[in-house]
mmCIF file of C-alpha atoms in Angstrom:
data_model
loop_
_atom_site.group_PDB
_atom_site.id
_atom_site.type_symbol
_atom_site.label_atom_id
_atom_site.label_comp_id
_atom_site.label_asym_id
_atom_site.label_seq_id
_atom_site.Cartn_x
_atom_site.Cartn_y
_atom_site.Cartn_z
ATOM 1 C CA UNK A 14 17.218 -17.460 9.786
ATOM 2 C CA UNK A 15 19.176 -14.643 11.196
ATOM 3 C CA UNK A 16 18.009 -11.341 9.663
ATOM 4 C CA UNK A 17 21.156 -9.388 10.628
ATOM 5 C CA UNK A 18 22.821 -11.925 8.069
ATOM 6 C CA UNK A 19 21.242 -10.030 5.168
ATOM 7 C CA UNK A 20 21.499 -6.646 3.149
ATOM 8 C CA UNK A 21 18.900 -5.365 1.342
ATOM 9 C CA UNK A 22 20.589 -2.409 -0.543
ATOM 10 C CA UNK A 23 18.422 0.796 -1.500
ATOM 11 C CA UNK A 24 17.488 1.541 -4.807
ATOM 12 C CA UNK A 25 19.772 4.938 -4.964
ATOM 13 C CA UNK A 26 22.434 2.221 -4.587
ATOM 14 C CA UNK A 27 22.070 0.796 -8.169
ATOM 15 C CA UNK A 28 24.865 1.873 -10.762
ATOM 16 C CA UNK A 29 22.730 3.051 -13.729
ATOM 17 C CA UNK A 30 25.598 2.636 -16.159
ATOM 18 C CA UNK A 31 26.863 -0.511 -14.824
ATOM 19 C CA UNK A 32 23.429 -2.152 -15.326
ATOM 20 C CA UNK A 33 23.259 -1.136 -18.848
ATOM 21 C CA UNK A 34 26.197 -3.142 -19.702
ATOM 22 C CA UNK A 35 25.449 -6.158 -17.373
ATOM 23 C CA UNK A 36 21.714 -6.709 -17.733
ATOM 24 C CA UNK A 37 18.993 -6.790 -20.711
ATOM 25 C CA UNK A 38 15.486 -5.509 -20.467
ATOM 26 C CA UNK A 39 12.930 -8.347 -20.968
ATOM 27 C CA UNK A 40 9.593 -7.954 -22.682
ATOM 28 C CA UNK A 41 7.028 -10.287 -21.440
ATOM 29 C CA UNK A 42 3.535 -10.561 -22.573
ATOM 30 C CA UNK A 43 1.535 -13.077 -20.564
ATOM 31 C CA UNK A 44 -0.535 -15.687 -22.501
ATOM 32 C CA UNK A 45 -3.704 -14.348 -23.576
ATOM 33 C CA UNK A 46 -3.020 -10.929 -21.216
ATOM 34 C CA UNK A 47 -1.658 -8.338 -23.690
ATOM 35 C CA UNK A 48 -3.078 -5.875 -20.937
ATOM 36 C CA UNK A 49 -0.719 -7.385 -18.442
ATOM 37 C CA UNK A 50 2.463 -7.114 -20.397
ATOM 38 C CA UNK A 51 5.400 -5.667 -18.831
ATOM 39 C CA UNK A 52 9.319 -4.968 -19.172
ATOM 40 C CA UNK A 53 11.757 -6.434 -16.352
ATOM 41 C CA UNK A 54 15.551 -5.915 -16.501
ATOM 42 C CA UNK A 55 17.583 -9.001 -15.571
ATOM 43 C CA UNK A 56 21.349 -10.281 -15.966
ATOM 44 C CA UNK A 57 22.032 -11.015 -19.291
ATOM 45 C CA UNK A 58 22.344 -14.755 -18.491
ATOM 46 C CA UNK A 59 18.695 -14.958 -17.450
ATOM 47 C CA UNK A 60 15.665 -15.868 -19.446
ATOM 48 C CA UNK A 61 12.171 -16.117 -19.047
ATOM 49 C CA UNK A 62 11.163 -19.864 -17.956
ATOM 50 C CA UNK A 63 8.313 -20.671 -20.546
ATOM 51 C CA UNK A 64 6.861 -23.313 -18.000
ATOM 52 C CA UNK A 65 5.506 -20.234 -15.908
ATOM 53 C CA UNK A 66 1.662 -20.193 -15.030
ATOM 54 C CA UNK A 67 -0.278 -18.280 -17.366
ATOM 55 C CA UNK A 68 -2.741 -15.633 -15.428
ATOM 56 C CA UNK A 69 -6.340 -17.105 -14.869
ATOM 57 C CA UNK A 70 -9.394 -16.437 -13.047
ATOM 58 C CA UNK A 71 -10.595 -13.136 -11.940
ATOM 59 C CA UNK A 72 -7.634 -12.000 -9.810
ATOM 60 C CA UNK A 73 -8.999 -12.792 -6.333
ATOM 61 C CA UNK A 74 -5.607 -14.654 -5.633
ATOM 62 C CA UNK A 75 -1.847 -14.108 -6.316
ATOM 63 C CA UNK A 76 -1.414 -15.418 -10.043
ATOM 64 C CA UNK A 77 2.063 -16.053 -11.497
ATOM 65 C CA UNK A 78 2.797 -14.092 -14.897
ATOM 66 C CA UNK A 79 5.895 -15.049 -15.682
ATOM 67 C CA UNK A 80 9.275 -16.943 -14.044
ATOM 68 C CA UNK A 81 12.755 -16.062 -14.848
ATOM 69 C CA UNK A 82 16.125 -17.643 -13.601
ATOM 70 C CA UNK A 83 19.681 -17.902 -14.529
ATOM 71 C CA UNK A 84 19.735 -19.881 -18.336
ATOM 72 C CA UNK A 85 22.250 -23.215 -18.100
ATOM 73 C CA UNK A 86 25.649 -23.129 -19.796
ATOM 74 C CA UNK A 87 25.625 -24.384 -23.404
ATOM 75 C CA UNK A 88 27.570 -27.709 -22.381
ATOM 76 C CA UNK A 89 26.765 -28.086 -18.501
ATOM 77 C CA UNK A 90 29.430 -30.745 -17.029
ATOM 78 C CA UNK A 91 26.716 -31.838 -15.043
ATOM 79 C CA UNK A 92 23.039 -31.722 -14.517
ATOM 80 C CA UNK A 93 23.536 -28.687 -11.668
ATOM 81 C CA UNK A 94 26.306 -26.487 -12.867
ATOM 82 C CA UNK A 95 27.917 -24.889 -10.041
ATOM 83 C CA UNK A 96 27.820 -21.480 -11.838
ATOM 84 C CA UNK A 97 24.311 -21.318 -12.052
ATOM 85 C CA UNK A 98 22.885 -20.201 -8.530
ATOM 86 C CA UNK A 99 19.478 -21.127 -6.949
ATOM 87 C CA UNK A 100 17.548 -17.790 -7.734
ATOM 88 C CA UNK A 101 14.193 -17.033 -9.296
ATOM 89 C CA UNK A 102 12.488 -13.641 -10.014
ATOM 90 C CA UNK A 103 8.566 -14.139 -10.476
ATOM 91 C CA UNK A 104 6.013 -11.384 -11.333
ATOM 92 C CA UNK A 105 2.609 -12.069 -9.729
ATOM 93 C CA UNK A 106 -0.716 -10.687 -10.250
ATOM 94 C CA UNK A 107 -3.990 -9.920 -8.366
ATOM 95 C CA UNK A 108 -6.845 -7.547 -8.467
ATOM 96 C CA UNK A 109 -7.223 -5.078 -5.455
ATOM 97 C CA UNK A 110 -10.819 -3.288 -5.850
ATOM 98 C CA UNK A 111 -10.703 -0.764 -3.069
ATOM 99 C CA UNK A 112 -8.731 2.171 -2.043
ATOM 100 C CA UNK A 113 -6.866 0.745 0.974
ATOM 101 C CA UNK A 114 -3.297 2.241 2.228
ATOM 102 C CA UNK A 115 -1.010 0.338 0.227
ATOM 103 C CA UNK A 116 1.812 -0.275 3.090
ATOM 104 C CA UNK A 117 -0.843 -1.946 5.021
ATOM 105 C CA UNK A 118 -2.359 -4.276 2.449
ATOM 106 C CA UNK A 119 1.419 -5.111 1.196
ATOM 107 C CA UNK A 120 2.176 -5.948 4.772
ATOM 108 C CA UNK A 121 -1.181 -8.004 4.827
ATOM 109 C CA UNK A 122 -0.256 -9.776 1.557
ATOM 110 C CA UNK A 123 3.573 -10.650 2.583
ATOM 111 C CA UNK A 124 2.269 -12.016 6.089
ATOM 112 C CA UNK A 125 -0.243 -14.229 4.299
ATOM 113 C CA UNK A 126 2.360 -15.766 1.903
ATOM 114 C CA UNK A 127 4.342 -16.824 5.091
ATOM 115 C CA UNK A 128 6.998 -14.027 4.783
ATOM 116 C CA UNK A 129 9.183 -13.187 8.106
ATOM 117 C CA UNK A 130 9.294 -9.394 7.012
ATOM 118 C CA UNK A 131 13.006 -7.968 7.983
ATOM 119 C CA UNK A 132 12.369 -4.112 6.260
ATOM 120 C CA UNK A 133 9.543 -2.264 4.601
ATOM 121 C CA UNK A 134 10.135 0.835 2.826
ATOM 122 C CA UNK A 135 8.295 3.081 0.775
ATOM 123 C CA UNK A 136 9.206 4.889 -2.360
ATOM 124 C CA UNK A 137 8.053 6.181 -5.601
ATOM 125 C CA UNK A 138 8.637 5.570 -9.390
ATOM 126 C CA UNK A 139 6.724 7.494 -12.327
ATOM 127 C CA UNK A 140 4.104 5.193 -11.936
ATOM 128 C CA UNK A 141 3.034 5.461 -8.060
ATOM 129 C CA UNK A 142 4.315 4.382 -4.828
ATOM 130 C CA UNK A 143 6.346 1.366 -4.399
ATOM 131 C CA UNK A 144 6.310 -1.211 -1.331
ATOM 132 C CA UNK A 145 9.663 -2.528 -1.230
ATOM 133 C CA UNK A 146 10.039 -5.629 1.057
ATOM 134 C CA UNK A 147 13.089 -7.467 2.409
ATOM 135 C CA UNK A 148 12.279 -10.695 4.231
ATOM 136 C CA UNK A 149 12.836 -14.639 4.372
ATOM 137 C CA UNK A 150 10.772 -17.764 4.376
ATOM 138 C CA UNK A 151 10.778 -20.790 3.238
ATOM 139 C CA UNK A 152 9.847 -21.559 -0.538
ATOM 140 C CA UNK A 153 10.497 -23.510 -3.543
ATOM 141 C CA UNK A 154 13.551 -23.287 -6.128
ATOM 142 C CA UNK A 155 14.084 -24.973 -9.606
ATOM 143 C CA UNK A 156 16.557 -24.210 -12.110
ATOM 144 C CA UNK A 157 15.834 -23.460 -15.770
ATOM 145 C CA UNK A 158 17.372 -26.681 -16.646
ATOM 146 C CA UNK A 159 15.033 -28.796 -14.988
ATOM 147 C CA UNK A 160 15.531 -31.426 -12.480
ATOM 148 C CA UNK A 161 13.502 -31.782 -8.837
ATOM 149 C CA UNK A 162 12.533 -28.917 -7.499
ATOM 150 C CA UNK A 163 14.038 -27.758 -4.136
ATOM 151 C CA UNK A 164 11.020 -27.420 -1.889
ATOM 152 C CA UNK A 165 10.528 -25.963 1.695
ATOM 153 C CA UNK A 166 14.268 -24.752 1.809
ATOM 154 C CA UNK A 167 15.036 -21.392 3.458
ATOM 155 C CA UNK A 168 14.964 -18.620 1.159
ATOM 156 C CA UNK A 169 15.864 -14.758 1.254
ATOM 157 C CA UNK A 170 13.673 -12.506 -0.967
ATOM 158 C CA UNK A 171 13.262 -9.346 -2.208
ATOM 159 C CA UNK A 172 9.535 -8.014 -3.084
ATOM 160 C CA UNK A 173 8.614 -5.110 -4.716
ATOM 161 C CA UNK A 174 4.450 -4.279 -4.718
ATOM 162 C CA UNK A 175 2.936 -1.592 -7.091
ATOM 163 C CA UNK A 176 -0.731 -0.715 -8.333
ATOM 164 C CA UNK A 177 -2.283 0.194 -11.424
ATOM 165 C CA UNK A 178 -5.786 0.694 -11.433
ATOM 166 C CA UNK A 179 -7.357 -2.294 -9.750
ATOM 167 C CA UNK A 180 -4.233 -4.679 -10.833
ATOM 168 C CA UNK A 181 -1.589 -5.087 -8.418
ATOM 169 C CA UNK A 182 1.908 -6.415 -9.393
ATOM 170 C CA UNK A 183 4.642 -8.193 -7.359
ATOM 171 C CA UNK A 184 8.267 -8.716 -8.278
ATOM 172 C CA UNK A 185 8.905 -11.876 -5.853
ATOM 173 C CA UNK A 186 13.054 -12.437 -6.149
ATOM 174 C CA UNK A 187 14.211 -15.276 -4.101
ATOM 175 C CA UNK A 188 17.411 -16.809 -3.746
ATOM 176 C CA UNK A 189 19.079 -19.493 -1.062
ATOM 177 C CA UNK A 190 21.037 -17.910 1.676
ATOM 178 C CA UNK A 191 24.350 -19.224 0.290
ATOM 179 C CA UNK A 192 23.562 -17.704 -3.287
ATOM 180 C CA UNK A 193 21.989 -14.407 -1.800
ATOM 181 C CA UNK A 194 24.702 -12.227 -1.561
ATOM 182 C CA UNK A 195 25.860 -12.655 -5.280
ATOM 183 C CA UNK A 196 22.345 -11.805 -6.466
ATOM 184 C CA UNK A 197 21.351 -9.196 -4.009
ATOM 185 C CA UNK A 198 21.832 -6.343 -6.720
ATOM 186 C CA UNK A 199 19.948 -8.499 -9.287
ATOM 187 C CA UNK A 200 16.738 -8.851 -7.225
ATOM 188 C CA UNK A 201 17.177 -5.037 -6.398
ATOM 189 C CA UNK A 202 17.030 -3.928 -10.069
ATOM 190 C CA UNK A 203 14.742 -6.560 -11.020
ATOM 191 C CA UNK A 204 12.232 -5.379 -8.530
ATOM 192 C CA UNK A 205 13.166 -1.388 -9.284
ATOM 193 C CA UNK A 206 13.157 -1.333 -12.912
ATOM 194 C CA UNK A 207 9.627 -3.261 -13.455
ATOM 195 C CA UNK A 208 7.433 -1.152 -15.584
ATOM 196 C CA UNK A 209 3.993 -2.251 -17.291
ATOM 197 C CA UNK A 210 3.980 -1.560 -21.096
ATOM 198 C CA UNK A 211 0.399 0.054 -21.252
ATOM 199 C CA UNK A 212 0.074 3.673 -20.183
ATOM 200 C CA UNK A 213 -0.267 5.007 -16.483
ATOM 201 C CA UNK A 214 -3.974 4.103 -15.431
ATOM 202 C CA UNK A 215 -5.562 7.825 -14.299
ATOM 203 C CA UNK A 216 -7.236 6.395 -11.416
ATOM 204 C CA UNK A 217 -6.317 3.920 -8.315
ATOM 205 C CA UNK A 218 -8.601 0.948 -7.323
ATOM 206 C CA UNK A 219 -11.433 2.946 -6.794
ATOM 207 C CA UNK A 220 -12.316 6.521 -8.916
ATOM 208 C CA UNK A 221 -12.167 9.368 -6.215
ATOM 209 C CA UNK A 222 -15.185 11.689 -5.843
ATOM 210 C CA UNK A 223 -15.850 15.183 -4.746
ATOM 211 C CA UNK A 224 -17.950 15.834 -1.503
ATOM 212 C CA UNK A 225 -18.489 19.777 -0.629
ATOM 213 C CA UNK A 226 -20.279 21.755 1.766
ATOM 214 C CA UNK A 227 -20.947 25.302 1.254
ATOM 215 C CA UNK A 228 -21.188 26.936 4.963
ATOM 216 C CA UNK A 229 -17.712 27.134 5.584
ATOM 217 C CA UNK A 230 -17.119 26.329 1.555
ATOM 218 C CA UNK A 231 -14.749 23.037 1.655
ATOM 219 C CA UNK A 232 -14.342 20.161 -0.484
ATOM 220 C CA UNK A 233 -12.683 17.043 -0.356
ATOM 221 C CA UNK A 234 -11.896 13.928 -2.297
ATOM 222 C CA UNK A 235 -13.521 10.270 -1.085
ATOM 223 C CA UNK A 236 -13.198 6.559 -2.758
ATOM 224 C CA UNK A 237 -16.552 6.060 -4.944
ATOM 225 C CA UNK A 238 -17.480 3.401 -2.680
ATOM 226 C CA UNK A 239 -18.329 5.495 0.582
ATOM 227 C CA UNK A 240 -21.351 7.908 0.526
ATOM 228 C CA UNK A 241 -21.422 11.392 1.881
ATOM 229 C CA UNK A 242 -23.814 13.634 3.947
ATOM 230 C CA UNK A 243 -23.761 17.216 5.232
ATOM 231 C CA UNK A 244 -23.781 17.452 8.923
ATOM 232 C CA UNK A 245 -27.003 19.015 9.880
ATOM 233 C CA UNK A 246 -26.228 20.595 13.176
ATOM 234 C CA UNK A 247 -29.388 21.451 15.703
ATOM 235 C CA UNK A 248 -28.313 24.994 16.116
ATOM 236 C CA UNK A 249 -25.871 26.242 13.203
ATOM 237 C CA UNK A 250 -22.810 28.059 14.368
ATOM 238 C CA UNK A 251 -21.184 30.891 12.293
ATOM 239 C CA UNK A 252 -18.040 29.931 10.616
ATOM 240 C CA UNK A 253 -18.457 25.906 11.500
ATOM 241 C CA UNK A 254 -19.836 23.124 9.556
ATOM 242 C CA UNK A 255 -18.831 19.544 8.697
ATOM 243 C CA UNK A 256 -19.708 16.450 6.300
ATOM 244 C CA UNK A 257 -19.767 12.703 7.166
ATOM 245 C CA UNK A 258 -18.234 9.833 5.104
ATOM 246 C CA UNK A 259 -20.309 6.577 5.373
ATOM 247 C CA UNK A 260 -18.844 3.217 4.263
ATOM 248 C CA UNK A 261 -22.185 0.885 4.241
ATOM 249 C CA UNK A 262 -22.421 -2.891 3.157
ATOM 250 C CA UNK A 263 -24.974 -5.142 3.650
ATOM 251 C CA UNK A 264 -27.071 -2.468 5.416
ATOM 252 C CA UNK A 265 -24.309 -2.150 8.226
ATOM 253 C CA UNK A 266 -21.930 0.802 8.837
ATOM 254 C CA UNK A 267 -18.394 -0.792 8.279
ATOM 255 C CA UNK A 268 -16.660 2.719 8.215
ATOM 256 C CA UNK A 269 -17.247 6.303 9.333
ATOM 257 C CA UNK A 270 -15.094 9.545 8.977
ATOM 258 C CA UNK A 271 -16.502 12.959 10.148
ATOM 259 C CA UNK A 272 -14.422 16.170 8.496
ATOM 260 C CA UNK A 273 -15.350 19.457 10.568
ATOM 261 C CA UNK A 274 -14.152 22.686 9.023
ATOM 262 C CA UNK A 275 -13.599 25.775 11.092
ATOM 263 C CA UNK A 276 -13.327 29.479 9.633
ATOM 264 C CA UNK A 277 -10.543 30.827 11.613
ATOM 265 C CA UNK A 278 -11.699 34.627 10.259
ATOM 266 C CA UNK A 279 -15.043 33.945 12.147
ATOM 267 C CA UNK A 280 -14.362 31.606 15.322
ATOM 268 C CA UNK A 281 -11.182 31.520 17.298
ATOM 269 C CA UNK A 282 -9.486 28.377 17.041
ATOM 270 C CA UNK A 283 -9.204 26.141 20.378
ATOM 271 C CA UNK A 284 -6.449 24.420 21.766
ATOM 272 C CA UNK A 285 -5.282 21.099 20.574
ATOM 273 C CA UNK A 286 -6.355 19.665 23.684
ATOM 274 C CA UNK A 287 -9.961 21.271 23.603
ATOM 275 C CA UNK A 288 -10.292 19.925 19.969
ATOM 276 C CA UNK A 289 -9.523 16.395 21.166
ATOM 277 C CA UNK A 290 -12.026 16.512 23.859
ATOM 278 C CA UNK A 291 -14.411 17.936 21.035
ATOM 279 C CA UNK A 292 -13.899 14.902 19.151
ATOM 280 C CA UNK A 293 -14.374 12.473 22.292
ATOM 281 C CA UNK A 294 -17.666 14.269 23.278
ATOM 282 C CA UNK A 295 -18.682 14.011 19.444
ATOM 283 C CA UNK A 296 -18.152 10.328 19.421
ATOM 284 C CA UNK A 297 -19.790 9.776 22.773
ATOM 285 C CA UNK A 298 -22.938 11.445 21.621
ATOM 286 C CA UNK A 299 -22.831 8.661 18.915
ATOM 287 C CA UNK A 300 -22.480 6.156 21.410
ATOM 288 C CA UNK A 301 -18.963 5.507 21.097
ATOM 289 C CA UNK A 302 -16.996 5.069 24.330
ATOM 290 C CA UNK A 303 -13.134 5.722 24.511
ATOM 291 C CA UNK A 304 -11.027 3.285 26.010
ATOM 292 C CA UNK A 305 -7.996 5.078 26.806
ATOM 293 C CA UNK A 306 -6.682 8.830 25.980
ATOM 294 C CA UNK A 307 -5.633 9.805 22.680
ATOM 295 C CA UNK A 308 -1.876 8.750 21.701
ATOM 296 C CA UNK A 309 0.264 10.206 18.895
ATOM 297 C CA UNK A 310 -0.636 8.196 15.983
ATOM 298 C CA UNK A 311 2.889 6.675 14.437
ATOM 299 C CA UNK A 312 1.654 6.025 10.769
ATOM 300 C CA UNK A 313 4.417 7.577 8.828
ATOM 301 C CA UNK A 314 2.132 7.772 5.590
ATOM 302 C CA UNK A 315 -0.046 10.568 7.957
ATOM 303 C CA UNK A 316 2.890 12.672 8.874
ATOM 304 C CA UNK A 317 3.575 13.093 5.089
ATOM 305 C CA UNK A 318 0.247 14.940 5.100
ATOM 306 C CA UNK A 319 0.791 18.750 4.002
ATOM 307 C CA UNK A 320 -0.248 21.183 6.842
ATOM 308 C CA UNK A 321 -0.721 18.416 9.214
ATOM 309 C CA UNK A 322 -0.672 19.753 13.029
ATOM 310 C CA UNK A 323 -1.285 16.603 14.777
ATOM 311 C CA UNK A 324 -2.644 13.191 14.315
ATOM 312 C CA UNK A 325 -3.900 10.853 17.074
ATOM 313 C CA UNK A 326 -5.167 7.430 17.520
ATOM 314 C CA UNK A 327 -6.982 5.409 20.624
ATOM 315 C CA UNK A 328 -9.452 2.614 20.773
ATOM 316 C CA UNK A 329 -12.993 2.384 22.173
ATOM 317 C CA UNK A 330 -16.354 0.445 22.026
ATOM 318 C CA UNK A 331 -19.540 1.087 19.972
ATOM 319 C CA UNK A 332 -22.721 -1.360 21.044
ATOM 320 C CA UNK A 333 -20.079 -3.331 23.017
ATOM 321 C CA UNK A 334 -18.195 -4.157 20.018
ATOM 322 C CA UNK A 335 -14.361 -2.971 19.587
ATOM 323 C CA UNK A 336 -13.604 0.090 17.647
ATOM 324 C CA UNK A 337 -10.256 1.833 16.242
ATOM 325 C CA UNK A 338 -10.470 5.985 16.440
ATOM 326 C CA UNK A 339 -8.366 8.320 14.777
ATOM 327 C CA UNK A 340 -8.230 12.187 15.094
ATOM 328 C CA UNK A 341 -6.510 14.421 12.853
ATOM 329 C CA UNK A 342 -6.230 18.451 12.513
ATOM 330 C CA UNK A 343 -4.841 20.089 9.299
ATOM 331 C CA UNK A 344 -4.170 23.937 9.195
ATOM 332 C CA UNK A 345 -5.087 25.445 5.688
ATOM 333 C CA UNK A 346 -6.045 29.131 6.089
ATOM 334 C CA UNK A 347 -8.543 30.399 6.660
ATOM 335 C CA UNK A 348 -9.895 26.816 7.762
ATOM 336 C CA UNK A 349 -8.941 24.829 10.415
ATOM 337 C CA UNK A 350 -10.035 20.989 9.599
ATOM 338 C CA UNK A 351 -10.569 18.450 12.038
ATOM 339 C CA UNK A 352 -11.407 14.847 10.994
ATOM 340 C CA UNK A 353 -12.386 12.044 12.972
ATOM 341 C CA UNK A 354 -12.783 8.272 12.080
ATOM 342 C CA UNK A 355 -14.425 5.353 13.132
ATOM 343 C CA UNK A 356 -13.121 1.712 11.973
ATOM 344 C CA UNK A 357 -13.602 -1.935 12.569
ATOM 345 C CA UNK A 358 -10.412 -3.268 14.336
ATOM 346 C CA UNK A 359 -8.076 -5.029 11.861
ATOM 347 C CA UNK A 360 -8.613 -8.227 14.135
ATOM 348 C CA UNK A 361 -12.260 -8.003 13.186
ATOM 349 C CA UNK A 362 -12.078 -7.150 9.294
ATOM 350 C CA UNK A 363 -8.822 -6.178 8.012
ATOM 351 C CA UNK A 364 -10.227 -4.925 4.498
ATOM 352 C CA UNK A 365 -12.858 -2.588 6.094
ATOM 353 C CA UNK A 366 -10.246 -1.097 8.815
ATOM 354 C CA UNK A 367 -7.753 -0.280 5.840
ATOM 355 C CA UNK A 368 -10.434 1.268 3.910
ATOM 356 C CA UNK A 369 -11.333 3.640 6.536
ATOM 357 C CA UNK A 370 -7.804 4.554 7.076
ATOM 358 C CA UNK A 371 -7.501 5.429 3.673
ATOM 359 C CA UNK A 372 -10.848 7.497 3.191
ATOM 360 C CA UNK A 373 -9.490 9.291 6.513
ATOM 361 C CA UNK A 374 -5.754 9.949 5.268
ATOM 362 C CA UNK A 375 -7.482 10.998 2.183
ATOM 363 C CA UNK A 376 -9.627 13.645 3.687
ATOM 364 C CA UNK A 377 -6.829 15.020 5.718
ATOM 365 C CA UNK A 378 -4.789 15.075 2.321
ATOM 366 C CA UNK A 379 -7.401 16.646 0.230
ATOM 367 C CA UNK A 380 -9.784 18.619 2.547
ATOM 368 C CA UNK A 381 -9.499 22.524 1.450
ATOM 369 C CA UNK A 382 -11.356 25.941 1.029
ATOM 370 C CA UNK A 383 -13.217 26.432 -1.795
ATOM 371 C CA UNK A 384 -12.671 30.057 -3.491
ATOM 372 C CA UNK A 385 -15.469 32.317 -3.563
ATOM 373 C CA UNK A 386 -16.735 32.344 -7.164
#
């Protein structure tokens, strides 16, 4: 399908007053799982399909909680009334057990569902970030009144993914290309107005823990699955210190983040080139060889971090194995904080790579000086 044919309207284009007149708020409690109850807003002519799959298993894979479509006319003149579009909205659920960048994890899920992604946006509501995807695929559509499902047909889709604690939810709306212009707004509203009925969870997929050192006094947050240790310098330098975060599984190092703190009241800050050279030499001392010079990191999530001075990325090798390296600097007076990360490439272990990128971004976001006393 030609991706230029389809428009994926933005959330801020929703006419809230019109929605109140044309749509209904539906409350759905999946069978046997009141903890996954949710509300969704759909046109008044739509209904929940009672044949939708009930949640089962441990959430290792996507499970359909509910499926909704347009209701048939009271006395349809034919088995397939022309007034009813081939359009379907499903709500799916699965578990997300580790802290990862939600946009990267969502992209991996969308790819696994064999979707050609045309757009991806990230915005937020009162419960946290929302990953908003427009795309196309080949899917299966069936009207509420029954009949043979149409399988393997081209579809246009709008998918919105969010997380609450370890529960990930995706509102998956799809339509035939010819019907999509009529329902584009409905698919947008369905995803944007989705809400769990339970209170917002106080944590993400993992609890966050505090790590701190006393010289210089600095603290940060890291996912609970990561270990923490202070850096023991062979010759202590006034105004400098650091800590390491390590992701260890099956007695193997899966990810590494180093945070170096420089007290600018005591030690004069170096140029950015000098800081990058320091990071390169520190990696070399750990037997990590860079394949190429540092380049600007294009990750938009990083560049929303307060006080970020610069962020870089490159690749290298550790014991002959490929590695992905990140280096970022934040200036939070009186401290200059330099964060270096070593990750397994996504092509080798996608989840480990994402977990390292998340720990790296979290360190950049939360590292700060600790006030005396």
